[in-house]
XYZ file of C-alpha atoms in Angstrom:
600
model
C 0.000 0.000 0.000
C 1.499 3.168 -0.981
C 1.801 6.661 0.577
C -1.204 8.343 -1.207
C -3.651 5.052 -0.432
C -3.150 4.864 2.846
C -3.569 8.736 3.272
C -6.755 7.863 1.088
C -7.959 5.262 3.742
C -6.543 7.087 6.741
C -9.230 10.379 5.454
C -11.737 7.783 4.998
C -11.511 6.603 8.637
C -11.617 10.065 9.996
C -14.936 10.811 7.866
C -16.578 7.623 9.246
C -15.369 8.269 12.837
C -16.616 12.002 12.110
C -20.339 11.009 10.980
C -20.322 7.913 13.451
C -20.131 10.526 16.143
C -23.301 12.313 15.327
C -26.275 11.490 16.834
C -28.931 11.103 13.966
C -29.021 8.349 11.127
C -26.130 10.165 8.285
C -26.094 8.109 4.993
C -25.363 7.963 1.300
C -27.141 6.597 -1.349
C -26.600 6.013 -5.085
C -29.142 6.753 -8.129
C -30.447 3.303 -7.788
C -31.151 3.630 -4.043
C -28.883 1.772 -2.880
C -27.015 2.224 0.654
C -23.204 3.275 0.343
C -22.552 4.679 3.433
C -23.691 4.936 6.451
C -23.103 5.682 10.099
C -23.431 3.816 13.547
C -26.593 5.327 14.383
C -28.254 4.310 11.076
C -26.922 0.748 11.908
C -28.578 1.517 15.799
C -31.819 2.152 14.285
C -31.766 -0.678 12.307
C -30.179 -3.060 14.366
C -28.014 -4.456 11.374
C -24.507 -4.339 10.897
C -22.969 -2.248 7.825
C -22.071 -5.254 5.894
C -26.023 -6.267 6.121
C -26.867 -2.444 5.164
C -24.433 -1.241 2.405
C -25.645 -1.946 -0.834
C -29.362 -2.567 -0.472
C -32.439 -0.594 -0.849
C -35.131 0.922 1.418
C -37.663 -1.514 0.573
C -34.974 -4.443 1.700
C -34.600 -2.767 5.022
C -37.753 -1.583 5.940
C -41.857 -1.428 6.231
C -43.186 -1.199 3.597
C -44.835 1.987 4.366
C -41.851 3.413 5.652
C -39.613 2.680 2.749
C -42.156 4.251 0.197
C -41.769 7.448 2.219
C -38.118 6.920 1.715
C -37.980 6.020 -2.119
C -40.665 9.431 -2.352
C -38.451 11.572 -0.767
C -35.447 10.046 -2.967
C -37.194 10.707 -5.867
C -38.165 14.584 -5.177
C -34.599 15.552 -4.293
C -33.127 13.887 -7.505
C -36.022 15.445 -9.925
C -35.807 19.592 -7.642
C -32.305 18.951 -7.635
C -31.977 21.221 -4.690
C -31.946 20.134 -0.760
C -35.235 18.995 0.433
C -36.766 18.581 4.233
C -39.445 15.347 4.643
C -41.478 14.587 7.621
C -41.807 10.450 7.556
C -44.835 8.809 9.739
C -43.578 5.472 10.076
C -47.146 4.189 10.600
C -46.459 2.768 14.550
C -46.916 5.803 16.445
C -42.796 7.001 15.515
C -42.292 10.051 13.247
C -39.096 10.496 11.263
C -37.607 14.310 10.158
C -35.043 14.257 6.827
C -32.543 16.291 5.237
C -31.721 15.386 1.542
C -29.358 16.624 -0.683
C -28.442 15.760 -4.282
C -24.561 14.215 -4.091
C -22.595 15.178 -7.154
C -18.743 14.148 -8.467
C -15.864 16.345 -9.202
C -17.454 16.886 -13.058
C -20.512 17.893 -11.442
C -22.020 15.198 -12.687
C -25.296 13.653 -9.830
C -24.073 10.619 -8.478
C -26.573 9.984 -5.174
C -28.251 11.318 -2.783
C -26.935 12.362 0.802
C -28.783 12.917 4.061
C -29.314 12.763 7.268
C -32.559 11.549 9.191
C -33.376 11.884 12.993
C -36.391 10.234 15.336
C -38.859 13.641 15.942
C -41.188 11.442 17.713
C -41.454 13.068 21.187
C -41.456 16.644 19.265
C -44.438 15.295 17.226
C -46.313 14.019 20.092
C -45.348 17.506 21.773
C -46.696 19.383 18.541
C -49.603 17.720 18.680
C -50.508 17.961 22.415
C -50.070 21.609 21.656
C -52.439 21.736 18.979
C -55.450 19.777 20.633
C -54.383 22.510 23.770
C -54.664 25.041 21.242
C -57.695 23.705 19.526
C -59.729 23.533 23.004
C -58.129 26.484 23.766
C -59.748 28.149 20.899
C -63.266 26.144 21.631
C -62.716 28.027 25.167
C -62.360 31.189 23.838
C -64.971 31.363 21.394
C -67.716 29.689 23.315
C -66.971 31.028 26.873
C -69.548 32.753 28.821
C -67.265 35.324 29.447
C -66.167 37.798 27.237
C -62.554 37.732 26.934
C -60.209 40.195 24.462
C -56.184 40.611 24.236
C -55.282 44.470 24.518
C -52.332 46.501 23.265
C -52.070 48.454 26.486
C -50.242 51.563 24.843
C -52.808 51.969 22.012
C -55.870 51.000 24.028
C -56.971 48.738 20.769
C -58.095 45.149 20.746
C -55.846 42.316 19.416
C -58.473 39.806 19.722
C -61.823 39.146 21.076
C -64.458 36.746 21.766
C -67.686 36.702 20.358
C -69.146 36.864 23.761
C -67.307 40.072 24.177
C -68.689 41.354 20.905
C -71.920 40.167 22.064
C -71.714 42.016 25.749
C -70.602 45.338 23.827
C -73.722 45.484 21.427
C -70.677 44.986 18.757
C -69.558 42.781 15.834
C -65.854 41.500 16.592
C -64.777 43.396 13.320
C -65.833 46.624 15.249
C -64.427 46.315 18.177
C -60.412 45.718 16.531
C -61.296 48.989 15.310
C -62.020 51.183 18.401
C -60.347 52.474 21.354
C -61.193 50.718 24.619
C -62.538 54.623 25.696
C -64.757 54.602 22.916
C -67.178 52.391 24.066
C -66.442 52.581 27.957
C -68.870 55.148 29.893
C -67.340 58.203 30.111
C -67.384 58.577 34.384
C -65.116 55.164 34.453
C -62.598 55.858 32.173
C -60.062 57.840 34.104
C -60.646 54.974 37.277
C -59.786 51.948 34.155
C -56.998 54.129 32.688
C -55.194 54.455 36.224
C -55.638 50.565 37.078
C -53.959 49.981 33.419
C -51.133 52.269 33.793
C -50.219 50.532 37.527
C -50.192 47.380 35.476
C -47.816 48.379 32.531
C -45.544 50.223 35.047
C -45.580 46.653 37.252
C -46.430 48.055 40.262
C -49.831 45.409 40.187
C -50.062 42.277 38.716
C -53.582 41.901 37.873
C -57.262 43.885 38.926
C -60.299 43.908 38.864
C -63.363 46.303 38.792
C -67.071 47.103 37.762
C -67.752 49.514 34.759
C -69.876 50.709 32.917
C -70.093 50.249 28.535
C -71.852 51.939 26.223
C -73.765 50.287 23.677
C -74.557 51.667 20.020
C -78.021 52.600 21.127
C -76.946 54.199 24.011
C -77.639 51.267 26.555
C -75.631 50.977 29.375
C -74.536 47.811 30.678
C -72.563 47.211 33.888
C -69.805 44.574 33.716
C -67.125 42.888 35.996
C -63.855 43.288 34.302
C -60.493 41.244 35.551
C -57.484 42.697 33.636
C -53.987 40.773 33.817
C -50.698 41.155 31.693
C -50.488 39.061 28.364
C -47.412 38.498 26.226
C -48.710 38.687 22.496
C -46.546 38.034 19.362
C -48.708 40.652 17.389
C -47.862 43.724 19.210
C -44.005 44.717 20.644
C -46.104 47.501 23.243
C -47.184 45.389 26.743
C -50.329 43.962 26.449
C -53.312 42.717 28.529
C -55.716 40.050 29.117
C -59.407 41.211 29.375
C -62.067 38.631 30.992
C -65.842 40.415 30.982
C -69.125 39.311 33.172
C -72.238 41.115 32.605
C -73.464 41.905 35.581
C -76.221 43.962 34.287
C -78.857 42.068 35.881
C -76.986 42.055 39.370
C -76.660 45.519 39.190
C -80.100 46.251 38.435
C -81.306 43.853 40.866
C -78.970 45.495 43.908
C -79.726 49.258 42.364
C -83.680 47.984 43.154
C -82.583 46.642 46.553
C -81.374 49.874 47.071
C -84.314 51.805 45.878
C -86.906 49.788 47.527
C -85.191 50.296 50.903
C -84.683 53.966 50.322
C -87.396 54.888 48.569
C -91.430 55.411 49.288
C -93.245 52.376 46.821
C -96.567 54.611 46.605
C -94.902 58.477 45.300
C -91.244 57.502 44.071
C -89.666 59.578 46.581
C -87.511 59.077 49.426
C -88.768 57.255 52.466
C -87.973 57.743 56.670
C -85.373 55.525 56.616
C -83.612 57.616 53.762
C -84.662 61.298 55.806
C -82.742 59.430 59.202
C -79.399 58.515 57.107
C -79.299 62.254 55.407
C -80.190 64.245 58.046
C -77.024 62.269 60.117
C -75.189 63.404 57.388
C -76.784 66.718 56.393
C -76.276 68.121 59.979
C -73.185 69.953 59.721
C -71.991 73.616 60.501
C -71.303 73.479 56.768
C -74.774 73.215 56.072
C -76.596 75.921 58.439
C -78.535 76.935 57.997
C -80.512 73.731 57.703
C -84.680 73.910 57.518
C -87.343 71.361 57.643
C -90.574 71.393 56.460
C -93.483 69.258 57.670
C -96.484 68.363 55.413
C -99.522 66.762 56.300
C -102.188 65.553 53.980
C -105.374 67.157 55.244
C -108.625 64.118 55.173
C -107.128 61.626 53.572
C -109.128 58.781 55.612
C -112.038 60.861 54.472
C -111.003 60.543 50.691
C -110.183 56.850 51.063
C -113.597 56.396 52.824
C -115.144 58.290 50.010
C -113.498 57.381 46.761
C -111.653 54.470 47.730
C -108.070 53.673 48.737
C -107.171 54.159 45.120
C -107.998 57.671 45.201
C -106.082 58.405 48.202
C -103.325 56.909 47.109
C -103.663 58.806 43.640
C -103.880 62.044 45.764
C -100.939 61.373 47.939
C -98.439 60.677 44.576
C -100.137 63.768 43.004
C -98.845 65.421 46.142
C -95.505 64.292 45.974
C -95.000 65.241 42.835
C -95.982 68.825 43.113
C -93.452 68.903 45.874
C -90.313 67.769 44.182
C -91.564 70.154 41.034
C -91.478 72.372 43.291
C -88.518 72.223 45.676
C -84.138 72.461 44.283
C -82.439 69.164 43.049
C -80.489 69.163 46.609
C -83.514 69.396 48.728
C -84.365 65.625 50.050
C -88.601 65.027 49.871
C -89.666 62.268 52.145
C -92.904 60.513 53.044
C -92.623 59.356 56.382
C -96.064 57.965 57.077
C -99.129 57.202 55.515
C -99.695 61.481 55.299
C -96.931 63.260 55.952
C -94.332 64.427 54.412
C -90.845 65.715 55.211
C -88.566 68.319 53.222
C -84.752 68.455 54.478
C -83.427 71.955 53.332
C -79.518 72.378 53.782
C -78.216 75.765 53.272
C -82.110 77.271 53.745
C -82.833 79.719 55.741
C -86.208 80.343 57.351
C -86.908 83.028 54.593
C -86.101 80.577 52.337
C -87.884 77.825 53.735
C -91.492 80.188 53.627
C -90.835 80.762 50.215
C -90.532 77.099 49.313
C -93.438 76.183 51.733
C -95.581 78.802 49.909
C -94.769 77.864 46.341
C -95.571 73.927 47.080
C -98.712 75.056 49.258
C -99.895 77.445 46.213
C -99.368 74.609 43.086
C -101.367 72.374 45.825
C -104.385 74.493 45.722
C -104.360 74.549 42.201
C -103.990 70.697 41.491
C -107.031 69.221 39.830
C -107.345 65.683 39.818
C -110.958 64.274 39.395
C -113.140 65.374 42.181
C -110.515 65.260 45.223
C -109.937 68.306 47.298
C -105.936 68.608 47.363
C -105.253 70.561 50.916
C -102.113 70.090 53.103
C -101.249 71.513 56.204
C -97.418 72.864 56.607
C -94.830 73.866 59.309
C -91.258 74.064 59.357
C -88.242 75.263 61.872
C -84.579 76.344 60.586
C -81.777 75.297 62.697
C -79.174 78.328 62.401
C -76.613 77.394 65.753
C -74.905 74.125 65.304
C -75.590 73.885 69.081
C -79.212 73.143 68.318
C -80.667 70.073 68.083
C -82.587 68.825 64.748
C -85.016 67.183 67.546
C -85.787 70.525 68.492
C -86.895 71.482 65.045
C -88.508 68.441 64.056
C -90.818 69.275 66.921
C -91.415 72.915 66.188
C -92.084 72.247 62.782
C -94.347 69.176 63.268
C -95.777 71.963 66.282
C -96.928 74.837 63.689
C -98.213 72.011 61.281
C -100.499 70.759 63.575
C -101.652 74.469 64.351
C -102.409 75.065 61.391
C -104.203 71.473 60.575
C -106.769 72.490 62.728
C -108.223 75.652 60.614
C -107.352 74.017 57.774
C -108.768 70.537 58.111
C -112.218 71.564 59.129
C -113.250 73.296 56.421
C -111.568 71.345 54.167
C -113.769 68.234 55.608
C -117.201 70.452 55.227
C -116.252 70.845 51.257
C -115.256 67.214 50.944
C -118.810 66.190 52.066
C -120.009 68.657 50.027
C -118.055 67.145 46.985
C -118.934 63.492 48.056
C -123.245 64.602 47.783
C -121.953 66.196 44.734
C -120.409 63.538 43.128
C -123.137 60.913 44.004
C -126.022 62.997 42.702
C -123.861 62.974 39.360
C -123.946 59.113 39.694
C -127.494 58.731 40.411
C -129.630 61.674 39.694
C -132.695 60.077 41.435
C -130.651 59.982 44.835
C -130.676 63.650 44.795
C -134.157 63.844 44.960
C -134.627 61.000 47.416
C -131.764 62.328 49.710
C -133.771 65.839 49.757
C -137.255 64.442 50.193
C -136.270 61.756 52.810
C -134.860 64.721 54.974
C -138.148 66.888 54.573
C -140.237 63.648 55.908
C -137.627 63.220 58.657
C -137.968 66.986 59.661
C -141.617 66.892 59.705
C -141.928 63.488 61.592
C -138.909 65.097 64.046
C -141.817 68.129 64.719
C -144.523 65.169 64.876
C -142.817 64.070 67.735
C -142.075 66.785 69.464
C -138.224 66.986 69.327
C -136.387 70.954 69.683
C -135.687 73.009 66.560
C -131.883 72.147 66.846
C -132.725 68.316 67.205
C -135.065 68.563 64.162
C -132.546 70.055 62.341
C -129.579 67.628 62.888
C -132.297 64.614 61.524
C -133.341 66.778 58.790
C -129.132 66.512 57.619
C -128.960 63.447 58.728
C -132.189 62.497 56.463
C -130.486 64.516 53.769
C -127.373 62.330 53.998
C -128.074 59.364 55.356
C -127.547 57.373 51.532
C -123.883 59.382 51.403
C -121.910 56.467 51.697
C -123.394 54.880 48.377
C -120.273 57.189 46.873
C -118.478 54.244 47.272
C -120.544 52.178 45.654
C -120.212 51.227 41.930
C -122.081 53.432 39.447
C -123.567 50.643 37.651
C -124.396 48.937 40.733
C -126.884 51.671 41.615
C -128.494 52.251 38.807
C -128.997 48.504 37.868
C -132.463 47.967 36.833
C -133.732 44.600 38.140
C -133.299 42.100 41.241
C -129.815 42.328 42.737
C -127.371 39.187 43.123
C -126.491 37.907 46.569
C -123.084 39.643 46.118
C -124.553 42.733 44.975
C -126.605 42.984 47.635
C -123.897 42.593 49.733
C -122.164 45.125 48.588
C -125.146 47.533 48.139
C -125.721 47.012 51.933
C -122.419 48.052 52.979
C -123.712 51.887 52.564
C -123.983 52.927 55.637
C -121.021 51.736 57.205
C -119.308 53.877 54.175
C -121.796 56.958 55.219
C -120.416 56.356 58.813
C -116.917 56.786 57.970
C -117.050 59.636 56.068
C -119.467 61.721 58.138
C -117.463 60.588 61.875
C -114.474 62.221 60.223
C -116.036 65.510 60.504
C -116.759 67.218 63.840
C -119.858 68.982 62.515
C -121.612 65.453 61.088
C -119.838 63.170 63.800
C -123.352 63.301 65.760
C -125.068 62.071 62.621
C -123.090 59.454 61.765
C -124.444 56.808 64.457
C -127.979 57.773 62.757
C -126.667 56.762 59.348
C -124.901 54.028 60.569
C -128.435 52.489 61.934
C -130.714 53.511 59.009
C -131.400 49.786 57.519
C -131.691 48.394 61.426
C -134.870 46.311 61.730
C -136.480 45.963 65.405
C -136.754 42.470 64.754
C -133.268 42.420 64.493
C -132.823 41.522 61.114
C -131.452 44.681 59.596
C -127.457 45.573 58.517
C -124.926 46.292 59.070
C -124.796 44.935 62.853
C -128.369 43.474 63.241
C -129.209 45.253 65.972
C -132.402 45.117 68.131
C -135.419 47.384 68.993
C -134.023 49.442 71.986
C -130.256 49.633 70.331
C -131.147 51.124 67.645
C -131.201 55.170 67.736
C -134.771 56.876 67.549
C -133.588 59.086 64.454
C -132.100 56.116 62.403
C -135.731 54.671 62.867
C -136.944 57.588 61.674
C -134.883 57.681 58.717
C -135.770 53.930 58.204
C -139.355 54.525 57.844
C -139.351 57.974 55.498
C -136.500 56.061 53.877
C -138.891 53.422 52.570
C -141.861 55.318 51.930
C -140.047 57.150 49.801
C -138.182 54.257 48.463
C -141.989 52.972 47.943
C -143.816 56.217 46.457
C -141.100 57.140 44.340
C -139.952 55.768 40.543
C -136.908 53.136 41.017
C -135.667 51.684 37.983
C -135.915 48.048 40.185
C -139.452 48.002 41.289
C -142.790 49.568 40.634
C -143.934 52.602 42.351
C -146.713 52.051 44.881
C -149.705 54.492 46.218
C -149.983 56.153 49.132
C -152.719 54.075 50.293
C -150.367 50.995 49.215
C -147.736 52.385 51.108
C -149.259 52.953 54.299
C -150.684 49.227 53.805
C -146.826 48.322 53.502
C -145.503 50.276 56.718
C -148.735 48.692 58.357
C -147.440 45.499 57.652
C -143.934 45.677 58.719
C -144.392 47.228 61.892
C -143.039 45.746 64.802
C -140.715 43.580 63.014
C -139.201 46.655 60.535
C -140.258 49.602 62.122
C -140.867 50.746 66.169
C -144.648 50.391 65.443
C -145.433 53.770 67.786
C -143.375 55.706 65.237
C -145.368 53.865 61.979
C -148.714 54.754 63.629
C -147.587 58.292 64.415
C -146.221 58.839 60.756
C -149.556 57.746 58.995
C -152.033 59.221 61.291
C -150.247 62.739 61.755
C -147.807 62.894 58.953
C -149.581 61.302 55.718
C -153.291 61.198 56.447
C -152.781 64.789 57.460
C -151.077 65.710 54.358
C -152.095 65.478 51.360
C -148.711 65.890 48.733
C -146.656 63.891 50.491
């Protein structure tokens, strides 16, 4: 062996003992596919030695499967001509990763192909555990309940979004990459969010959280829990953030009605006691002096609900309210602190001041229309100008020149309720008009027949006159039904003069008459309403009333019955004495009132 051949050999050796140090499969292979090199990790991989190796093909070594992914690859890099990369799935779980290269002699002439190949199997299995990650991920992100958006936190834009933050915002997701965060936040929570970002970009938090407010393209607001974190995103070099979003529209709504229920009046919308007690703790400061209250009290309201119904009070007292916070500044707090009365906290009033208001409120009052109700409220205040006073103190002389001035007030507003209450039911029944008036005539003449004083014939004359009041609050169509009346008609029909009693008791100047009323449809027998009473319970002017009630009832045209004669009257009250009527009193009424009388 000469000098230059064993150089030759020596160069070989160091090539092989180069490529057998590598740790991936190195070979080379001829145009034909055959194996003429290769290094100990090929041989490792397929547990053959060299001399088993050189020399044959892919399909002689190999799966089937395998080697066709082999012989492919061969192919493309001899027909590019240029260095190729392969991924080979070896069909038993194993993936394969090679490097080809066309092999050329000194004349440049191809003479093989030359390569390396390495087992990728772990990296595949990695790959692919990151793509089902990224693929639920994704499923997460797009079907999550909670609306969740990357943020460049220097520009303010979005990155990405959900479609449930699209659908929170009243947005597409197409819109939202193309505004500013500000431009659809509510304008009072922007500075707050804007000072909890920049913390986060300067590092001095690592994550918060916090309600806001949005603003929907219509306008809507929507409140929203918001948890904000940093985010590393390859589409932006500025420092990003993570954006999760609840609606908590619903909550909000549902604690802002909590809130309102416990603070405010159900009936008139406006603040109740326990909302006056917080604010005048926090009201009564020096600051504030001076500080005035006003006390308003709704002047017969029983009388209005006995009347018209608790409807109608309860209409009044909201129409009330309302005229007051028309009528008072947007600091002033309006209470109702009972079923009528009213409170107005004044900071900064003085008693000047505090007339003023009281007189503007108590002028629109008298001026409110609503139906046939008679709007009157008494008023009193007290200013507290010495921070050494106590708001006790002025409560009571407030509620103290209220109740002063309840008592002129109240009385004659009272009479002109009544007077509004005959009113009203003569427009509801034009017949009871006429039967009111003649029913008090007969009861004034039977009161002389029997001997009572001028002033006592002159209280059952009223009480004659308006002993059917309390049909006011009975319906319209009810009284003028023509026909028999239904058992719960008639129940209701008969609960008249315990209606009349109400109202009139409410008045001083009727409170005597109102036992009368009360009594009107008592029977001696005992079989009258409302209470059944007997003979010597029952009051001599309700029997009174009772009898010119029904012969009036009897003589007169009802749309429900036929009108009788005298003569079939008198047969009638004949009849029914001692059982309906105190029998003395029938025999005194038809032998000195109507056989004495002709017109009656």
């Amino acid at each position: 062996m000469d000098k230059k051949e064993k150089e030759l050999n020596q160069m070989i050796a160091h090539f092989q003992a180069v490529i057998d140090a590598f740790p991936f499969d190195m070979w080379y292979k001829d145009l034909e596919g055959r194996y003429a090199l290769i290094n100990k990790s090929f041989e490792e991989y397929t547990k053959r030695p060299g001399n088993e190796i050189l020399g044959r093909k892919d399909h002689e070594l190999y799966p089937r499967a395998e080697a066709d992914s082999y012989m492919m690859s061969d192919l493309l890099t001899i027909a590019k001509k240029t260095f190729g990369y392969y991924e080979v799935d070896m069909h038993n779980g194993n993936f394969k990763e090679e490097f080809k290269s066309p092999c050329y002699d000194e004349n440049g002439k191809m003479i093989g192909t030359v390569g390396f190949n390495r087992d990728i199997t772990e990296r595949k299995i990695s790959e692919q555990a990151l793509k089902r990650s990224e693929a639920r991920f994704r499923a997460i992100y797009e079907n999550s309940q909670i609306g969740i958006g990357i943020y460049d936190s220097v520009t303010g834009k979005a990155i990405h979004v959900n479609q449930r933050m699209a659908q929170i915002m009243g947005r597409s997701v197409s819109d939202l990459l193309l505004l500013q965060w500000e431009e659809y936040t509510f304008s009072d929570d922007i500075d707050e969010n804007q000072h909890k970002v920049n913390l986060l970009n300067q590092g001095l938090v690592d994550s918060f959280t916090m309600d806001k407010r949005f603003v929907k393209p219509d306008k809507t607001i929507i409140w929203a829990n918001i948890i904000i974190t940093p985010f590393e995103a390859e589409e932006s070099l500025n420092p990003c953030h993570l954006c999760m979003v609840n609606d908590i529209t619903a909550q909000k709504q549902a604690e802002e009605e909590t809130v309102y229920l416990n603070y405010h009046d159900q009936l008139t919308g406006l603040y109740n006691r326990r909302f006056y007690d917080e604010e005048l703790k926090r009201l009564d400061t020096e600051r504030n002096l001076p500080i005035s209250l006003i006390m308003a009290d709704v002047n017969g309201l029983k009388l209005t609900n006995d009347a018209f119904g608790h409807l109608a009070g309860d209409q009044l007292l909201v129409k009330i309210g309302e005229i007051m916070k028309k009528e008072c500044r947007s600091d002033d707090i309006v209470a109702r602190i009972g079923g009528d009365e009213f409170i107005l906290l004044l900071p900064e009033t003085s008693a000047l001041e505090a007339e003023a208001i009281m007189k503007r409120i108590h002028d629109s009052i008298q001026k409110a229309k609503w139906g046939s109700l008679i709007f009157s409220v008494s008023f009193g205040f007290g200013t507290k100008i010495a921070a050494s006073e106590h708001m006790k103190k002025i409560y009571m002389l407030a509620e103290d020149r209220m109740y002063r001035e309840k008592l002129n007030e109240s009385r004659s507003m009272r009479y002109e309720t009544i007077r509004i209450i005959q009113e009203t039911l003569y427009q509801k029944n034009e017949m009871e008009q006429r039967h009111c008036e003649r029913v008090g005539e007969l009861c004034a003449i039977i009161g002389n027949v029997m001997g009572m004083s001028p002033s006592e014939v002159s209280e059952l004359e009223t009480a004659g006159l308006l002993h059917d009041i309390g049909k006011i609050g009975i319906d319209e169509n009810l009284l003028n039904k023509s026909g028999s009346l239904s058992k719960s008609e008639r129940e209701d029909m008969e609960r008249h003069p315990e209606i009349g009693y109400h109202i009139l008791s409410s008045v001083n100047e009727f409170a005597s008459i109102a036992e009368y009323v009360l009594c009107h449809h008592e029977r001696i027998d005992g079989k009258g309403y409302p209470r059944e009473l007997t003979d010597r319970d029952i009051p001599m002017q309700s029997k009174i009333i009772s009898i010119a009630d029904a012969y009036d009832a009897m003589t007169s045209h009802r749309a429900y019955k036929n009108t009788r004669t005298k003569a079939q009257a008198i047969e009638e009250i004949l009849q029914n004495a001692g059982t309906q009527f105190d029998s003395d009193l029938a025999t005194a009424f038809i032998e000195k009132v109507l056989k004495q009388q002709k017109d009656i």
